[in-house]
Short mmCIF file of C-alpha atoms in Angstrom, two decimals:
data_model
loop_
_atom_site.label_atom_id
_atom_site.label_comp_id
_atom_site.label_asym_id
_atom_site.label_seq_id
_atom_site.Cartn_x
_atom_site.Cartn_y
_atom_site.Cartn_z
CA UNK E 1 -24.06 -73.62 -56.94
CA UNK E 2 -25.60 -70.89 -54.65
CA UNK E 3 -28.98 -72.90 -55.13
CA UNK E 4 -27.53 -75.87 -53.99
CA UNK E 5 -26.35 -74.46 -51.02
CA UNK E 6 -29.75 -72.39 -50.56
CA UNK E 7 -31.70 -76.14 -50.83
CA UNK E 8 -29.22 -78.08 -48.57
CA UNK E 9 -29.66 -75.44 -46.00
CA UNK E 10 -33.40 -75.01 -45.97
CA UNK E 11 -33.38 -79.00 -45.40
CA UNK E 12 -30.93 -78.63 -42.73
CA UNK E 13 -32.90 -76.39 -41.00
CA UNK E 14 -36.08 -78.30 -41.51
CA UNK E 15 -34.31 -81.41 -39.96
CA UNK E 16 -33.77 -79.42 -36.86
CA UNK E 17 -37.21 -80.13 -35.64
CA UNK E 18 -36.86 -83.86 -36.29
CA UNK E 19 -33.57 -83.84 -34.06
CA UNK E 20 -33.55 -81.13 -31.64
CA UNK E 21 -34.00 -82.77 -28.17
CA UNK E 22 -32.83 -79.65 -25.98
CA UNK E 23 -35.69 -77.14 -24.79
CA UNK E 24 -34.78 -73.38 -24.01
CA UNK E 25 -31.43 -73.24 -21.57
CA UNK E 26 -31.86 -72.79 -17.70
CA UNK E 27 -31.86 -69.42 -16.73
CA UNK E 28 -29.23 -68.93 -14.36
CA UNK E 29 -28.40 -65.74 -12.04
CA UNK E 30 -25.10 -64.34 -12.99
CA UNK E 31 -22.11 -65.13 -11.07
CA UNK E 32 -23.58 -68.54 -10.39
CA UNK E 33 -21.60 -71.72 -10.46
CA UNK E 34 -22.06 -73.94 -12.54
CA UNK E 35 -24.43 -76.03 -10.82
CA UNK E 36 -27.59 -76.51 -13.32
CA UNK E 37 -25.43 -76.02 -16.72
CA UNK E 38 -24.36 -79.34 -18.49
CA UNK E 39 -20.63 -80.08 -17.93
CA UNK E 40 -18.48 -78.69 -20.89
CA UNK E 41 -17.71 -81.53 -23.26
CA UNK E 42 -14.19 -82.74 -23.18
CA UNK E 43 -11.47 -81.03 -25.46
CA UNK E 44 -11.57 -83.29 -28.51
CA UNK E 45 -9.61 -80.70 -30.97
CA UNK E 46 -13.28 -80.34 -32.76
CA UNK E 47 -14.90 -76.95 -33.20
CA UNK E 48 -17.22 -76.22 -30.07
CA UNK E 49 -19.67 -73.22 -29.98
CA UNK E 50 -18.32 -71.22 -26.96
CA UNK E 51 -20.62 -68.70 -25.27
CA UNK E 52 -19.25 -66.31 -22.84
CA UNK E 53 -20.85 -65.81 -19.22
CA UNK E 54 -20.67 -62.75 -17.71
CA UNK E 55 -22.32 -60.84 -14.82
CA UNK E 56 -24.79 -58.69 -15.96
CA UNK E 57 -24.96 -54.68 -15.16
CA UNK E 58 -28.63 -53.94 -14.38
CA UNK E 59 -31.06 -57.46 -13.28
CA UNK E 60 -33.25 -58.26 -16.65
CA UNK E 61 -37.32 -57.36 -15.94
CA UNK E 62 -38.10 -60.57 -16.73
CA UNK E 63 -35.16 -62.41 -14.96
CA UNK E 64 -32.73 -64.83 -15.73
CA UNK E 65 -29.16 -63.64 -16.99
CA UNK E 66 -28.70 -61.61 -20.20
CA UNK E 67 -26.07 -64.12 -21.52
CA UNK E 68 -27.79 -66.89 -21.41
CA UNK E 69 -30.63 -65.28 -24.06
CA UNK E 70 -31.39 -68.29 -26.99
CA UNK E 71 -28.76 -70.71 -24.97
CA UNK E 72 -28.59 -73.77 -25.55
CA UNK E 73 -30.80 -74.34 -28.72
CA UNK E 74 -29.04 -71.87 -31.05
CA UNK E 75 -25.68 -72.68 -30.21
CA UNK E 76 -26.47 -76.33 -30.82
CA UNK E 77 -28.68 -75.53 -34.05
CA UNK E 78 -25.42 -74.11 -35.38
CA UNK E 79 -23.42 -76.25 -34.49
CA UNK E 80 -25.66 -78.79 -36.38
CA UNK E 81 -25.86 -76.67 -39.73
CA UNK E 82 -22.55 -76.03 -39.56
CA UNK E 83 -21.96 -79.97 -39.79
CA UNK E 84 -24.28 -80.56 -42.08
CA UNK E 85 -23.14 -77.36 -45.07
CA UNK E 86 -18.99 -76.91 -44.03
CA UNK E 87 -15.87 -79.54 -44.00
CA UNK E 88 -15.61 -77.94 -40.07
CA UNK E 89 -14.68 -80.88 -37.72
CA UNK E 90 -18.00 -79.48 -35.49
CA UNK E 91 -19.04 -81.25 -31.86
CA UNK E 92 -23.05 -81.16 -32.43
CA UNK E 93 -24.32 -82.47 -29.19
CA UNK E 94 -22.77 -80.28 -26.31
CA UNK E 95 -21.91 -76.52 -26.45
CA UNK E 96 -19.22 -74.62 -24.25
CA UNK E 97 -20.11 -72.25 -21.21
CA UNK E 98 -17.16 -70.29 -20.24
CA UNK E 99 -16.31 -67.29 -17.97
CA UNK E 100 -13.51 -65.22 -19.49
CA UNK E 101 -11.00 -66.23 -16.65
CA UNK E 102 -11.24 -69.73 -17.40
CA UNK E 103 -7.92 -70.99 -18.65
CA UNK E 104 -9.85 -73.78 -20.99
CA UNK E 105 -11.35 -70.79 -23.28
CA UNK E 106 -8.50 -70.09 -24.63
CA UNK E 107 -8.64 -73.73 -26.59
CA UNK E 108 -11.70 -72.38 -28.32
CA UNK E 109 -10.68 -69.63 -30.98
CA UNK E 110 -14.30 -67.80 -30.92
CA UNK E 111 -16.58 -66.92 -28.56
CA UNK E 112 -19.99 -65.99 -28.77
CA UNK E 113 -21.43 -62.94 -26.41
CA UNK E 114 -25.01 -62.02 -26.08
CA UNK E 115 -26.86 -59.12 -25.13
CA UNK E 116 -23.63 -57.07 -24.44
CA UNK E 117 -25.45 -54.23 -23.53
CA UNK E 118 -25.71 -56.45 -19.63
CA UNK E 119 -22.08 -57.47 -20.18
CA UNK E 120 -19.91 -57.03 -17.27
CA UNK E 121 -16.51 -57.96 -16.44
CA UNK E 122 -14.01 -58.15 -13.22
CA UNK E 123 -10.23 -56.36 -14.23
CA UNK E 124 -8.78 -59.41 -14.05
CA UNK E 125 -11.25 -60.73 -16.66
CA UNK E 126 -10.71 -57.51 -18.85
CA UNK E 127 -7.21 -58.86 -18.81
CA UNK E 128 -8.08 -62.38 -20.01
CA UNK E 129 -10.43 -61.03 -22.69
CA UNK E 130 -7.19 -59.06 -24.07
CA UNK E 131 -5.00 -61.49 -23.79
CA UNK E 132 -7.60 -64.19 -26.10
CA UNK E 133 -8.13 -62.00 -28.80
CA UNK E 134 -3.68 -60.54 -29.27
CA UNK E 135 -3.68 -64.82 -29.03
CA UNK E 136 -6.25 -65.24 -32.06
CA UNK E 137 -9.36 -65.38 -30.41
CA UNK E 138 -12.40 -64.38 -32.64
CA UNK E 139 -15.35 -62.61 -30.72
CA UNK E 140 -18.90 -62.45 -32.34
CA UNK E 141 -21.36 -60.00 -30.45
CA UNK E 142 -25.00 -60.56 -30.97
CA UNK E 143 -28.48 -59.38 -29.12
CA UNK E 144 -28.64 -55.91 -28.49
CA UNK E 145 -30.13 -52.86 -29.35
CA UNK E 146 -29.80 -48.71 -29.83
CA UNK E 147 -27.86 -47.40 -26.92
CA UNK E 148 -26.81 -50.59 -25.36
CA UNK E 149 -24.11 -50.22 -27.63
CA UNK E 150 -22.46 -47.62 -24.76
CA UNK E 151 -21.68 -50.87 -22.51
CA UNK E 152 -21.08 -52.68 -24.96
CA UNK E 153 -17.78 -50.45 -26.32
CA UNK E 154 -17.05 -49.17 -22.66
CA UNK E 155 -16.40 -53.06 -21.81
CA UNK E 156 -14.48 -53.42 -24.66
CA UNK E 157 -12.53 -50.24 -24.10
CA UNK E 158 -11.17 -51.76 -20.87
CA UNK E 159 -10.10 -54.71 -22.30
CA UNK E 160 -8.48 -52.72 -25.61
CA UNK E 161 -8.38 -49.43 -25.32
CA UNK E 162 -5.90 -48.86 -27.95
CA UNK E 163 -9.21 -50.26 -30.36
CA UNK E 164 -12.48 -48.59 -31.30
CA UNK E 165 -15.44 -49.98 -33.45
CA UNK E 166 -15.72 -49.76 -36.98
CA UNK E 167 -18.87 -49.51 -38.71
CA UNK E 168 -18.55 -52.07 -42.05
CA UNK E 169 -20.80 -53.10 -44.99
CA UNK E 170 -21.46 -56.14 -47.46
CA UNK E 171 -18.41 -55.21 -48.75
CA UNK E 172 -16.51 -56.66 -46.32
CA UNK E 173 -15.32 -59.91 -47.13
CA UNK E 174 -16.52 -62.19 -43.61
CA UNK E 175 -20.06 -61.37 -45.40
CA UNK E 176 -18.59 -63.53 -48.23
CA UNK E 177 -16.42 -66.26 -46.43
CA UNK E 178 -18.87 -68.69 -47.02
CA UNK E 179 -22.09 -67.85 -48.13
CA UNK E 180 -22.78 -64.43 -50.32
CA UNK E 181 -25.23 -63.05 -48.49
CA UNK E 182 -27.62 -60.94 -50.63
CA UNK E 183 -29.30 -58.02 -48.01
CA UNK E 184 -26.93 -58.48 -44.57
CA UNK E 185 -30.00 -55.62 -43.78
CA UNK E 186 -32.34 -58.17 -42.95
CA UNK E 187 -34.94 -57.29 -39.88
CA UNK E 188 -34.33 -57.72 -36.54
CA UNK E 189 -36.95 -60.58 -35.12
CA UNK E 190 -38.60 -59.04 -32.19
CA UNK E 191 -37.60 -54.70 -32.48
CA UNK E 192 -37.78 -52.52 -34.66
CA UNK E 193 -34.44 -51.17 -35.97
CA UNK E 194 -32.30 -51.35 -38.64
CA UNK E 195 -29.08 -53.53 -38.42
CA UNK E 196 -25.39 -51.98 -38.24
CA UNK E 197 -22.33 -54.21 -38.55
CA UNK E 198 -19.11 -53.31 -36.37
CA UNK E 199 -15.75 -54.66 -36.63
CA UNK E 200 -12.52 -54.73 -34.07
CA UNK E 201 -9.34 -54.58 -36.31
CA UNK E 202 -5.65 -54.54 -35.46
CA UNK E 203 -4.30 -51.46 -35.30
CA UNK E 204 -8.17 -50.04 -36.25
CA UNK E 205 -7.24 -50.85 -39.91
CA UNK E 206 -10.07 -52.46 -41.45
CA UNK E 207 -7.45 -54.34 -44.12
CA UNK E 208 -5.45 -56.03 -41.26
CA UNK E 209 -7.10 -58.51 -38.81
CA UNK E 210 -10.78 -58.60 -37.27
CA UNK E 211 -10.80 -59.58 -33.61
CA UNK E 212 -14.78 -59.26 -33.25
CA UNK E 213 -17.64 -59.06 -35.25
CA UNK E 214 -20.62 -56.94 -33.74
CA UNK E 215 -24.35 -57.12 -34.62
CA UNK E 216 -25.52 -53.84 -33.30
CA UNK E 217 -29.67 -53.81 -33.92
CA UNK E 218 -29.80 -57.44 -34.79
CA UNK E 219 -30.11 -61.06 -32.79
CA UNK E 220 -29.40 -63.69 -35.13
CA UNK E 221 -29.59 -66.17 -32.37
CA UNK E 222 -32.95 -65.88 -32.24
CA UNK E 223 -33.68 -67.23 -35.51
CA UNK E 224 -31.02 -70.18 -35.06
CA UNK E 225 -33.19 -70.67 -31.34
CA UNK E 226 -36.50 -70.83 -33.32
CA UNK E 227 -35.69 -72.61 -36.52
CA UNK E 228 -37.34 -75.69 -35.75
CA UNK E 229 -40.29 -73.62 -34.48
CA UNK E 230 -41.21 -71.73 -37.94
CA UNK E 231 -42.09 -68.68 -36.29
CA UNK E 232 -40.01 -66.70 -38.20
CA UNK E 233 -39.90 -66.63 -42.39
CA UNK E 234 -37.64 -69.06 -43.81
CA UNK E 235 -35.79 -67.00 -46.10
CA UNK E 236 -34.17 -64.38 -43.00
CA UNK E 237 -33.83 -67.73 -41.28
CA UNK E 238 -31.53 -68.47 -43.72
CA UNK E 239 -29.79 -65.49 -44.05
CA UNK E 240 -29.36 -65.76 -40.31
CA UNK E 241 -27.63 -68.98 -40.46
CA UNK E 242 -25.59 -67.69 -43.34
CA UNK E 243 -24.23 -64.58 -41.28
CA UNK E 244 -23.52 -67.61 -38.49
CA UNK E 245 -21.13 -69.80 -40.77
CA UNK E 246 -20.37 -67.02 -42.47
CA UNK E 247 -18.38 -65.52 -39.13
CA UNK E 248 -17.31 -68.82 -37.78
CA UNK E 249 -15.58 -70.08 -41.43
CA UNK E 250 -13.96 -66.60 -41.08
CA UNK E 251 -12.86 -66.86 -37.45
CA UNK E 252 -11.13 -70.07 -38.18
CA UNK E 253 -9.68 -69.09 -40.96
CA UNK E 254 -8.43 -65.46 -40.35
#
């Protein structure tokens, strides 16, 4: 069974290059409107990949905004493996943009941050970001490294203070929802560090229920961006898009 799986989602990623039609997202200043993003696609009920936009803390050397990093080619790679390998009702052409204080997020029940270590929020968006994940709201943190972890849980801490990261291993089941993942340790694509896996739980007990799932050390987006590229070995490509459904079966279903 697991080598069935393994085949249909090397050829899912292979097909990628056949039908991916998007180049790399626009980079866009932070607190811009949305002038230059593609319209959200109309609420359908279907499971759309939601990325979070945020201000960001310090202006990237290179420009552009930090949450825009791998947008929009490996939210709709994803989306498009997800399609192919789950039963998950998944839009595959358009991706979500929201801000936290937009009203419509909270029809989406996970959102996708990058590079928290830039994330920034207003209070009132601190409130919003509470008041999605008491609601259900699954949050998956990805793209950032070493001690951009500070921002990272100082944001979160004004959204819930009462909550504090937990470091977790393979043994926890969301590295199982899906896909059994054999080494969640896999490299990070561009640095040099070793992956750690945090968790947000009710009440800080890791048996009761995960509100986020942090990749501290790791950017699996970057593999989903650069699938159809093959600049990056197949097998961690796989075990990136593993960790992917892997988080949004459990999100759905937690």
């Amino acid at each position: 069974m697991m080598r069935r799986a393994r085949t249909l989602l090397l050829t899912a990623v292979a097909s990628l290059s056949a039908g991916s039609t998007a180049d790399v997202g626009p980079d866009v200043s932070p607190g811009a409107t949305r002038q230059g993003l593609p319209a959200n696609p109309e609420y359908t009920g279907r499971f759309v990949f939601s990325r979070v936009r945020y201000h960001s803390v310090r202006r990237r050397r290179w420009g552009g905004s930090a949450w825009s990093h791998d947008y929009p080619r490996a939210d709709q790679h994803l989306s498009r493996i997800l399609d192919e390998l789950t039963l998950i009702p998944t839009e595959t052409r358009d991706t979500n943009v929201f801000d936290l204080d937009d009203p419509q997020l909270f029809r989406h029940p996970i959102a996708y941050i990058s590079e928290p270590g830039d994330w920034d929020m207003t209070d009132e968006q601190a409130q919003r970001l509470r008041e999605y994940v008491l609601k259900g709201g699954f949050l998956i943190f990805d793209d950032f490294e070493r001690n951009q972890f500070d921002n990272m849980a100082y944001q979160l801490r004004r959204a819930l203070p009462e909550v504090h990261p937990i470091q977790i291993g393979p043994e926890h089941p969301i590295f199982g929802s899906f896909f059994k993942i054999e080494d969640i340790y896999f490299p990070h694509p561009l640095v040099p560090v070793t992956p750690i896996y945090w968790g947000l739980f009710e009440d800080n007990d890791p048996t009761r229920r995960m509100f986020a799932i942090i990749n501290h050390n790791n950017d699996i987006a970057e593999y989903w961006e650069f699938s159809d590229r093959a600049w990056f070995p197949v097998d961690i490509t796989n075990d990136a898009y593993k960790l992917g459904i892997n988080y949004v079966v459990w999100g759905l279903s937690h």
